[in-house]
Coordinates of C-alpha atoms in Angstrom, one line a residue:
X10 CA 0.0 0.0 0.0
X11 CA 1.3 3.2 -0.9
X12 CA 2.6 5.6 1.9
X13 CA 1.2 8.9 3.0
X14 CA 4.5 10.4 1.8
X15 CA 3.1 9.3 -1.9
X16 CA -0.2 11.1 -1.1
X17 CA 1.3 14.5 -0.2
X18 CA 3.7 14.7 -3.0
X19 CA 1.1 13.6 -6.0
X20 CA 3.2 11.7 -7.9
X21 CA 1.8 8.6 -10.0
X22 CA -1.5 7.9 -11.5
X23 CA -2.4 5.5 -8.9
X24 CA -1.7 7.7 -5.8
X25 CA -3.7 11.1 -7.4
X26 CA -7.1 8.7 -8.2
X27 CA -6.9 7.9 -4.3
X28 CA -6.2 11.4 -3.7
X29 CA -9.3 12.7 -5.9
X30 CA -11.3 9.7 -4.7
X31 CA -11.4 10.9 -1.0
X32 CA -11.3 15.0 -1.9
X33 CA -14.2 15.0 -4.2
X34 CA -15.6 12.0 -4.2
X35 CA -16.7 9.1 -6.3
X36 CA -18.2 10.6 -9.7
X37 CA -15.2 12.9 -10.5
X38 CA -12.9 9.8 -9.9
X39 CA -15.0 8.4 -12.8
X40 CA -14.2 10.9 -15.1
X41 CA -10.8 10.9 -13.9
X42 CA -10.6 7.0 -14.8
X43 CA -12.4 7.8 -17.9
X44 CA -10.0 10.6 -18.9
X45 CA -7.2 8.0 -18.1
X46 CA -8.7 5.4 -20.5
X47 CA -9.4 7.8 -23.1
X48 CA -5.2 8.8 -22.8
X49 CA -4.6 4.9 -23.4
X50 CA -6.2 4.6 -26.8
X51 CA -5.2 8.2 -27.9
X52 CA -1.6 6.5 -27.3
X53 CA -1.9 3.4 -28.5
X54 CA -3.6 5.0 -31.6
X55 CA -0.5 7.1 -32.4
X56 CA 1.7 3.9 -31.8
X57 CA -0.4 1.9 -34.5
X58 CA 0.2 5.6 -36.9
X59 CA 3.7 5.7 -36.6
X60 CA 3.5 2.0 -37.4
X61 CA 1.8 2.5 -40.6
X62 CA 3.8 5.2 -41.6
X63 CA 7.0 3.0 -40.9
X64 CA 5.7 0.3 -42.9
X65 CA 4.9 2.6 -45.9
X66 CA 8.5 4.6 -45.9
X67 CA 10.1 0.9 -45.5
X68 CA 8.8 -0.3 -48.7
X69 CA 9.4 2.8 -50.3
X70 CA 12.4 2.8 -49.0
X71 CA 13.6 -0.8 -50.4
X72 CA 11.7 0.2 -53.6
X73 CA 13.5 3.4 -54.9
X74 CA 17.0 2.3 -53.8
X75 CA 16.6 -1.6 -55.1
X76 CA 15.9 0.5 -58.4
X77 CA 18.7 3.2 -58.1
X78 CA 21.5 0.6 -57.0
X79 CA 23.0 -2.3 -59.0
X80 CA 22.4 -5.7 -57.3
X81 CA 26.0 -6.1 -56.1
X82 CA 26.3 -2.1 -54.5
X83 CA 22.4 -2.9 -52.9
X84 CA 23.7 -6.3 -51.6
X85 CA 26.8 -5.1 -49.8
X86 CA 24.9 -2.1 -48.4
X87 CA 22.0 -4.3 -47.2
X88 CA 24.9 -6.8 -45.8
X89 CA 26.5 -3.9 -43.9
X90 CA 23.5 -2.6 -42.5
X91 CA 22.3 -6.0 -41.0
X92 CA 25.9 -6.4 -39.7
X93 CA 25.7 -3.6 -37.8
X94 CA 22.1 -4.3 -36.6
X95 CA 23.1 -7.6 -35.2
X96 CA 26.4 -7.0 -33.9
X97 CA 24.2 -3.9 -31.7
X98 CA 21.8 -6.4 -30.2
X99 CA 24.0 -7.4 -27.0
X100 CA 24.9 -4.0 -27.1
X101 CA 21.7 -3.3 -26.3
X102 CA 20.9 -6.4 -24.5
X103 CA 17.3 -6.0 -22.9
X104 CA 17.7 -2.0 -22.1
X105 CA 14.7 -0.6 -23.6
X106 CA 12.5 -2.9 -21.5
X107 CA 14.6 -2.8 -18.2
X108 CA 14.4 1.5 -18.8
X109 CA 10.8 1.0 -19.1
X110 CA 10.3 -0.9 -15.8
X111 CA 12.7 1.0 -13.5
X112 CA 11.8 4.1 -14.6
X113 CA 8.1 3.7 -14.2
X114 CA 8.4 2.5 -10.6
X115 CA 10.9 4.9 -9.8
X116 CA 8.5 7.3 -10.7
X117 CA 5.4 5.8 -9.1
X118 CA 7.9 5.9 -5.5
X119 CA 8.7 9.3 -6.3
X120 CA 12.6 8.4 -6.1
X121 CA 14.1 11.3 -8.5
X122 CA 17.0 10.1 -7.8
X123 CA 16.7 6.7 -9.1
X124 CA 15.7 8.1 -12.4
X125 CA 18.7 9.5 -12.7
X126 CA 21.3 6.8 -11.5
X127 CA 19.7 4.4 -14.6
X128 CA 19.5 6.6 -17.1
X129 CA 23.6 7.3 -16.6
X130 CA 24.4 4.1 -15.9
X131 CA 22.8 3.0 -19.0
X132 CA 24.3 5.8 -20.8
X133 CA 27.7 4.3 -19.6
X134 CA 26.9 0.5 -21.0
X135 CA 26.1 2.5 -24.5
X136 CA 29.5 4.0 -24.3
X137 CA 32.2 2.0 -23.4
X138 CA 30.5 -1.4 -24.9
X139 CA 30.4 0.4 -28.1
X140 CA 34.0 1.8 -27.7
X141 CA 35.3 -2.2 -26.6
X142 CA 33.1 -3.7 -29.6
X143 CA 34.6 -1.5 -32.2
X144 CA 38.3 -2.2 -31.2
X145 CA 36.9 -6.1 -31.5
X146 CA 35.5 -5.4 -34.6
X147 CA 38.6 -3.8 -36.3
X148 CA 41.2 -5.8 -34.8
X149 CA 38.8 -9.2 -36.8
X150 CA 38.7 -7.5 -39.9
X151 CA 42.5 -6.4 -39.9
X152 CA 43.1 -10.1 -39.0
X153 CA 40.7 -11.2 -41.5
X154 CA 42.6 -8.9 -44.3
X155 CA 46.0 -10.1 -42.8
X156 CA 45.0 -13.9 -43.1
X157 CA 43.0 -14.1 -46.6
X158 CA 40.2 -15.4 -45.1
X159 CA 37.2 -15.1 -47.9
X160 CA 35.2 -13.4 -45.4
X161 CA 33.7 -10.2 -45.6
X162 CA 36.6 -9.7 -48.3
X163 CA 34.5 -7.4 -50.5
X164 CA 34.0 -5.1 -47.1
X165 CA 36.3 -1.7 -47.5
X166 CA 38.3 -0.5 -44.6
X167 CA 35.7 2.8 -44.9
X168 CA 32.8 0.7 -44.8
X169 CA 34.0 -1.2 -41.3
X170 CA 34.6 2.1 -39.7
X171 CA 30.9 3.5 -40.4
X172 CA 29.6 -0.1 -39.4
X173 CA 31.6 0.7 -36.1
X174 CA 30.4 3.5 -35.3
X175 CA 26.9 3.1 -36.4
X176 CA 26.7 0.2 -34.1
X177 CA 26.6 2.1 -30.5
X178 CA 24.4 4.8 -32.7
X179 CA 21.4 2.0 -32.9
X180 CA 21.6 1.2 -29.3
X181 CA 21.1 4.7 -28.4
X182 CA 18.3 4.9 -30.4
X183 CA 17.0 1.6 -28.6
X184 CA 17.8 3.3 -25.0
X185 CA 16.0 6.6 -25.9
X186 CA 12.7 4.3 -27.0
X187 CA 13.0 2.6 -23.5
X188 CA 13.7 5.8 -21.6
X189 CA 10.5 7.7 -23.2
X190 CA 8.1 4.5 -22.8
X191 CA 9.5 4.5 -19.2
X192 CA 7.9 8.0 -19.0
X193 CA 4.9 7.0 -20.2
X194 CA 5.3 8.8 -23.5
X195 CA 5.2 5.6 -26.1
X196 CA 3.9 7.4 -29.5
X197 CA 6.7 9.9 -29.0
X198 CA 9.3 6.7 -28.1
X199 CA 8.9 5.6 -31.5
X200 CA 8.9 8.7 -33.8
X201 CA 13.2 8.8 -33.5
X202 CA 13.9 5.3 -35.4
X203 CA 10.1 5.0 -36.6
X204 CA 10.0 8.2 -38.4
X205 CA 12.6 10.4 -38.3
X206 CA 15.5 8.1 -39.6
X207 CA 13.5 6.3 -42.1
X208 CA 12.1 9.4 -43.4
X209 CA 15.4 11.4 -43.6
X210 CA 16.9 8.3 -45.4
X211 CA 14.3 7.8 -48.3
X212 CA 14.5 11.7 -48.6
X213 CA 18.4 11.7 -48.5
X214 CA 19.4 8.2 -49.7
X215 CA 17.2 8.9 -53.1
X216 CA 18.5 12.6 -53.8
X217 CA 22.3 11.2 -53.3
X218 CA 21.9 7.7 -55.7
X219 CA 19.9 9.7 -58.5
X220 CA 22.9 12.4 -58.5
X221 CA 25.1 10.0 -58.5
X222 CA 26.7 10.8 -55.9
X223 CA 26.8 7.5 -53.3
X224 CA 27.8 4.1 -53.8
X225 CA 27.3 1.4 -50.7
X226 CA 29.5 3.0 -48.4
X227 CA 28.2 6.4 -48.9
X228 CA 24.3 5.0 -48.3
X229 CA 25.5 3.8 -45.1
X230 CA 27.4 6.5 -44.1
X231 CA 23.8 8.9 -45.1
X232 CA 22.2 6.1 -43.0
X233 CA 24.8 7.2 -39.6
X234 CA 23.8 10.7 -40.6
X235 CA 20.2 10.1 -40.1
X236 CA 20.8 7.8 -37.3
X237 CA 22.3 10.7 -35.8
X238 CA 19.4 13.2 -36.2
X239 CA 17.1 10.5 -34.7
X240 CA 19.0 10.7 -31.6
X241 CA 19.8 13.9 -31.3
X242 CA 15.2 14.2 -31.8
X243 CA 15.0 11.6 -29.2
X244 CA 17.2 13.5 -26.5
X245 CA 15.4 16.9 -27.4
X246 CA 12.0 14.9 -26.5
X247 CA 13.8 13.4 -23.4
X248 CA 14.6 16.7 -21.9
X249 CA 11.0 17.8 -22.2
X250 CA 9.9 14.4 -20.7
X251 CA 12.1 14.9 -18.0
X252 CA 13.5 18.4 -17.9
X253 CA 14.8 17.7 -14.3
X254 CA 17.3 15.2 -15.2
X255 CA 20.7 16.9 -14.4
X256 CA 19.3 18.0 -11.2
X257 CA 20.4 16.7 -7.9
X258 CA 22.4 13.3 -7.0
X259 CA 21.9 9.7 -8.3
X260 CA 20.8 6.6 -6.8
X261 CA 22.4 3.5 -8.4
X262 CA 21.3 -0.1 -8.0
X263 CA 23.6 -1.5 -10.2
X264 CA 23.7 -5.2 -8.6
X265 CA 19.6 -5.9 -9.2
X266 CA 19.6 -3.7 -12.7
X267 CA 22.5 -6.5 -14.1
X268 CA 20.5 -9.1 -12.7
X269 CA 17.7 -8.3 -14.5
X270 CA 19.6 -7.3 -17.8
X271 CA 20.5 -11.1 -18.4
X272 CA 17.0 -12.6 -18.3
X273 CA 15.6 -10.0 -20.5
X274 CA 18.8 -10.4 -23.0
X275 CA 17.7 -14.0 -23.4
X276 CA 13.7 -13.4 -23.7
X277 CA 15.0 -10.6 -26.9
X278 CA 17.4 -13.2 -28.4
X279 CA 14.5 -15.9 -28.0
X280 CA 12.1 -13.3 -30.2
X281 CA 15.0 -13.0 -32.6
X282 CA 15.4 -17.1 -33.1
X283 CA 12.2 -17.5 -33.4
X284 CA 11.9 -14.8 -36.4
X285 CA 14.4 -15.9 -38.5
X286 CA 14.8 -19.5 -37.9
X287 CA 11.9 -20.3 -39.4
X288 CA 13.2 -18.8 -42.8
X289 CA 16.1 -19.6 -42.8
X290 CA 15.2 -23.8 -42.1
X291 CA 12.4 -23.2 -45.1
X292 CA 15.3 -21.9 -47.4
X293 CA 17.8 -24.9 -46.2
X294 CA 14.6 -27.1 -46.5
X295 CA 12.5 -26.0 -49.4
X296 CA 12.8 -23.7 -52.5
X297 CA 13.5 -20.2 -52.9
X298 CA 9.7 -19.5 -53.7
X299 CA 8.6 -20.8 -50.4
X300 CA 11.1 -18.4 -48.6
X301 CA 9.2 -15.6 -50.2
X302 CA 5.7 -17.2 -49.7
X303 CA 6.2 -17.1 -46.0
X304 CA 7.9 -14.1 -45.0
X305 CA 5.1 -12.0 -47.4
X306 CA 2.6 -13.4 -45.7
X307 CA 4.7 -13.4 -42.2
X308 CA 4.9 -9.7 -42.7
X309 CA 0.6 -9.5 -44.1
X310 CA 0.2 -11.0 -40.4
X311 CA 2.3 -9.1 -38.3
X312 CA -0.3 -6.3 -39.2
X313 CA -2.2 -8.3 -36.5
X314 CA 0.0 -7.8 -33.9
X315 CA 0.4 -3.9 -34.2
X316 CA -2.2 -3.1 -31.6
X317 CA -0.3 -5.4 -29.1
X318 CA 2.4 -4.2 -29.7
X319 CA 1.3 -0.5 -29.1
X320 CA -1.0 -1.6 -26.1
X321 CA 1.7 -3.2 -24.3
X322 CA 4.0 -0.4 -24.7
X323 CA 1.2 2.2 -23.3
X324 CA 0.0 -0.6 -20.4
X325 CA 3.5 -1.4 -19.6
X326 CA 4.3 1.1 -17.3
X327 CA 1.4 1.4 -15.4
X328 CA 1.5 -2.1 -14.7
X329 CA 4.8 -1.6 -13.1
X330 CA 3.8 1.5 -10.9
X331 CA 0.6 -1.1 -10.2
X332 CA 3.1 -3.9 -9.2
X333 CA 4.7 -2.0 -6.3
X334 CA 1.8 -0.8 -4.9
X335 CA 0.2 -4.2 -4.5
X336 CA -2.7 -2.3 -6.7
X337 CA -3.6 -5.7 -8.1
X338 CA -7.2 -5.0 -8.9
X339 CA -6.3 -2.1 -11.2
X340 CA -3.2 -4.1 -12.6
X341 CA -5.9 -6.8 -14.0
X342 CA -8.6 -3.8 -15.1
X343 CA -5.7 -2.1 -17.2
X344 CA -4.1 -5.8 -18.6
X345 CA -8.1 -6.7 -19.5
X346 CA -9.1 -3.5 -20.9
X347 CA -6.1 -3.5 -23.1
X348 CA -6.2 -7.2 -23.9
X349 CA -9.6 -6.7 -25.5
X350 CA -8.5 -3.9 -27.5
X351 CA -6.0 -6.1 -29.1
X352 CA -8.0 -9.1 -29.5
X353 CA -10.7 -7.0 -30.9
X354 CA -8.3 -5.7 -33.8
X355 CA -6.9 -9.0 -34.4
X356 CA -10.3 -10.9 -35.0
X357 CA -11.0 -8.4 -37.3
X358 CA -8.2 -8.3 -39.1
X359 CA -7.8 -11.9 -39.7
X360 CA -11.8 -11.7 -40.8
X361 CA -10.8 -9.3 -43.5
X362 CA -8.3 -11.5 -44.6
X363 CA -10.1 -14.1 -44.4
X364 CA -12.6 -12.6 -46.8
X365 CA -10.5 -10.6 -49.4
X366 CA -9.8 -14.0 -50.6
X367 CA -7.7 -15.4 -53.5
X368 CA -8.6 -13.8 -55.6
X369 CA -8.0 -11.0 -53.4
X370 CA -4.6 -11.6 -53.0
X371 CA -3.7 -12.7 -56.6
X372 CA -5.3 -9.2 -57.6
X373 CA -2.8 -7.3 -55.4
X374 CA 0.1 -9.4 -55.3
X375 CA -0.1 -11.3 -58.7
X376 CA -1.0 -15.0 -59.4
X377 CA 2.9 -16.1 -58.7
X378 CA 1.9 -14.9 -54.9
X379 CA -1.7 -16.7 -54.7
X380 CA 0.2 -19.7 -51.9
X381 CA 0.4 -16.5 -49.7
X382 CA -3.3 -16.5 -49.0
X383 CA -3.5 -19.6 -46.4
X384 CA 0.2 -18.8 -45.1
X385 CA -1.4 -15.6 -44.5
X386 CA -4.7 -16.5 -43.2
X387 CA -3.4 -19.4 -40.9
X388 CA -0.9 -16.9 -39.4
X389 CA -3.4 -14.1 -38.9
X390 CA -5.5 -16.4 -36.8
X391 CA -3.0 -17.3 -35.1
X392 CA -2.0 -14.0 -33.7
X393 CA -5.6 -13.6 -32.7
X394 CA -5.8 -16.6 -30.6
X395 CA -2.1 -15.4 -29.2
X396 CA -4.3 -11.9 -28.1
X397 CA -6.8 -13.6 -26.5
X398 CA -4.2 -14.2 -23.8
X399 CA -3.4 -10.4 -23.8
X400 CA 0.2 -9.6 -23.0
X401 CA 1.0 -11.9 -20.6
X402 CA 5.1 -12.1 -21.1
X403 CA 5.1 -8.6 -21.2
X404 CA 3.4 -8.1 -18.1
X405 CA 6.0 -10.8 -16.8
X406 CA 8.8 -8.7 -17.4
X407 CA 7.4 -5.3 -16.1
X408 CA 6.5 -7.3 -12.5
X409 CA 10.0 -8.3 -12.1
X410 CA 9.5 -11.5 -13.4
X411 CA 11.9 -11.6 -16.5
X412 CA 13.6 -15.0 -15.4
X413 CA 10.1 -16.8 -16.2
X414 CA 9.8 -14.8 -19.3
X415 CA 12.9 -15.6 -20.7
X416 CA 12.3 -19.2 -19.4
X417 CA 9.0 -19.3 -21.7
X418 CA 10.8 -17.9 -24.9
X419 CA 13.7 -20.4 -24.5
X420 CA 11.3 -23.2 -24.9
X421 CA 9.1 -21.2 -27.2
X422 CA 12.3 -21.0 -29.5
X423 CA 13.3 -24.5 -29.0
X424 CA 9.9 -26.0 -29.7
X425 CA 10.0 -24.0 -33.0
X426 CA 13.0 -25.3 -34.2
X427 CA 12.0 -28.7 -33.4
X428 CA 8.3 -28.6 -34.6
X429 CA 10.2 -26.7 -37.8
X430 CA 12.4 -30.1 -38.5
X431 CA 9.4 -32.1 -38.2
X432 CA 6.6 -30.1 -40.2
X433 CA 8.5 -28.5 -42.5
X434 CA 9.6 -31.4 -45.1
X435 CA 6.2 -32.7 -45.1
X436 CA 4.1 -29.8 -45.4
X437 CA 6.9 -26.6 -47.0
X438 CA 6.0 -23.5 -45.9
X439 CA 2.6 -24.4 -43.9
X440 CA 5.0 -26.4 -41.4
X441 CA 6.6 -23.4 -40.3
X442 CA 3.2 -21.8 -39.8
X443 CA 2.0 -24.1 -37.8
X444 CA 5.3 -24.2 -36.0
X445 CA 5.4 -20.7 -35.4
X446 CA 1.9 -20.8 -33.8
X447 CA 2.0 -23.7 -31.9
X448 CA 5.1 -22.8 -30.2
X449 CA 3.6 -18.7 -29.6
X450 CA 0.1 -19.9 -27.8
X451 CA 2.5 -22.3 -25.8
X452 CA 4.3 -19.2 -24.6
X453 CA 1.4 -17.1 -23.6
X454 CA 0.0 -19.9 -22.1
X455 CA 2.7 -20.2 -19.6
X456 CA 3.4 -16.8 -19.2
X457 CA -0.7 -16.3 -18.7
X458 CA -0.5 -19.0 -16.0
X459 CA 2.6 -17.8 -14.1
X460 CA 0.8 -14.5 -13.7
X461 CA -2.4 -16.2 -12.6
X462 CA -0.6 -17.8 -10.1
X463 CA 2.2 -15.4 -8.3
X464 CA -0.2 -12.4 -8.8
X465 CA -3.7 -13.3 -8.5
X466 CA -5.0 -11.8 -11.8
X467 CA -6.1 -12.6 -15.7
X468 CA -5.0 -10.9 -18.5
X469 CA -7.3 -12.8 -21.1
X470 CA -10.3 -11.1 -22.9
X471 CA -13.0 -12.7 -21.1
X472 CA -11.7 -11.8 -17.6
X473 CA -13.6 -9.3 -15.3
X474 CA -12.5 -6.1 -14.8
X475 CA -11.8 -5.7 -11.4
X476 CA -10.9 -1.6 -10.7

């Protein structure tokens, strides 16, 4: 129960409803809750925007400079770029979502000082990992030059110095997401890498390869550029979310924060196995075609998952601040009300899938695309059925139970490869379908039942809301 130090100050939602409950009684806390719910699906609407928009500068983005570039150039710069990506992931390691949580219950204890002591400490992780990874990476490559190994050959000496720098660029961007969502800001988390570097890039990135004016190295080095200005957009929206941030001493809890990194590491590299495994087993496994087939469709699904995705980063928060004030009838009102919201968008979705048809699909994609349709329709359904059990993992991770999370995604990500080896020769494409959703439901499952258990609540659609 929240102290009467919590009261006085005013800080967090949950301690100014109790405040407004007992000054002015019950039917202006109503609108208050009202007002509060209305915030959540003004946010989570202007999560699912920038998503759109991302989507829509992506494919313009692949489109322009597949057409602009010669095959060899666009290969080396796409090879680059996913270098860099990867090599940033345990850079990152599970930041975003650790910022997220601390920072929310930080602020729900009114502990300014805690605020502080993670976001510099994390700004130190950013810093000297990315200065030890680049002298790594450059002493491989000069060793990799030295030997005449035919790897990465065809990568300049220019072009590993902007992949080495761009590397602790992307994890910034990743730490400012976590940081804003933390402050209960997630539309504005995602406008740095959602719109901001995409959008400076098509711009850019098109101008400079119809002057002729960039080859690979170039695109990637207009890609730092834009990384750049993303970061320097998400540390002008930090210091408005927090304009007190240089003020006063820091708290560090260094001991429980790496604790919890190393859990959360493994439940982000679980997400990643289980994204590309499955493509990469149908291309060892089937043809060329299939590859396609499946990650069209995979990306026609993931559509589904947009509102989840936006819900749990405006619920996630508030679930934390919920968490360490035992406010566990609230905690199951916010995780059902926002479950429903998802599960509603993904049923229809998958309907409208369902109907378009293929005929539908042959008329947008062409006939060559027309196996697409039940890839697509299979996986959509699936993601609704995932819904139904709300974000359960998430909510996992935001109570300070990442070791159960990351537990979950391990076998989630084993059972997929397995289920992939088996399913996959006999049925191609569908296999991994039915791989990738089996082994998803099996995850929320657990995840849905470990919260039912340590904390006493649902997150499903059809549970009661409590608050």
């Amino acid at each position: 129960m929240a102290s009467t130090s919590r009261y006085e100050h005013g800080l967090g939602d949950i301690a100014v409803n109790r405040l407004v409950h007992e000054a002015i009684g019950e039917r202006l806390t109503k609108r208050w809750l009202r007002w509060q719910r209305g915030g959540l699906l003004a946010s989570g609407a202007g999560l699912v925007l920038i998503k759109i928009l991302n989507g829509g500068i992506g494919f313009a983005t692949v489109t322009v400079f597949a057409r602009l570039m010669p095959p060899d150039s666009y290969g080396i710069y796409i090879l680059a770029l996913t270098v860099a990506q990867f090599l940033a992931m345990p850079l990152q390691m599970g930041l975003p979502q650790l910022l997220t949580r601390e920072i929310a219950v930080a602020r729900a204890e009114n502990r300014p000082a805690v605020v502080k002591g993670v976001r510099l400490w994390s700004e130190r992780i950013i810093a000297w990992g990315g200065l030890a990874l680049g002298v790594v990476i450059l002493g491989l490559h000069a060793l990799v030059i030295a030997a005449g190994w035919p790897i990465l050959q065809e990568a300049s000496w220019s072009l590993v110095l902007v992949i080495v720098v761009l590397i602790p660029v992307i994890a910034e961007m990743k730490r400012l997401m976590g940081l804003l969502a933390g402050f209960r800001k997630p539309a504005q988390s995602r406008v740095p890498d959602g719109l901001v570097r995409p959008g400076l890039l098509l711009c850019v990135g098109a101008a400079g390869l119809m002057a002729g004016l960039l080859d690979e190295t170039g695109l990637l080095m207009v890609y730092l550029v834009t990384a750049l200005c993303a970061v320097l957009v998400g540390k002008l929206l930090m210091r408005r979310a927090d304009p007190v941030a240089h003020v006063g001493a820091a708290e560090y809890h260094s001991t429980d924060w790496w604790r919890s990194i190393g859990p959360l590491t493994l439940f982000a590299a679980a997400g990643t196995i289980n994204t590309y495994a499955d493509i990469m087993m149908i291309g060892a496994m089937e043809s060329v075609e299939s590859v396609a087939h499946y990650r069209i469709a995979s990306q026609i699904a993931g559509v589904a998952l947009l509102v989840q995705i936006a819900v749990n980063a405006v619920i996630g928060p508030r679930i934390a601040a919920f968490n360490v004030t035992d406010d566990y009838d609230r905690m199951q009102g916010m995780a059902v009300r926002g479950c429903r919201i998802a599960f509603g968008a993904t049923l229809g979705f998958a309907g409208l899938l369902y109907a378009l048809g293929v005929e539908g699909f042959v008329a947008l994609l062409g006939p060559a695309y027309a196996p697409v349709y039940p890839l697509a329709v299979a996986l959509a359904f699936g993601s609704m059925v995932q819904t139904f059990f709300g974000g359960a993992t998430w909510i996992l991770n935001m109570t300070r139970r990442e070791k159960s999370s990351a537990t979950y995604a391990l076998i989630s990500a084993g059972g997929n490869i397995c289920l992939n080896l088996a399913l996959i020769p006999f049925l191609g494409a569908m296999g991994a379908v039915m791989a990738t959703v089996l082994t998803s439901l099996l995850m929320q499952g657990l995840a849905w039942s470990r919260i039912r258990r340590d904390l006493g609540i649902r997150s499903d659609a059809f549970a009661r809301l409590r608050a």
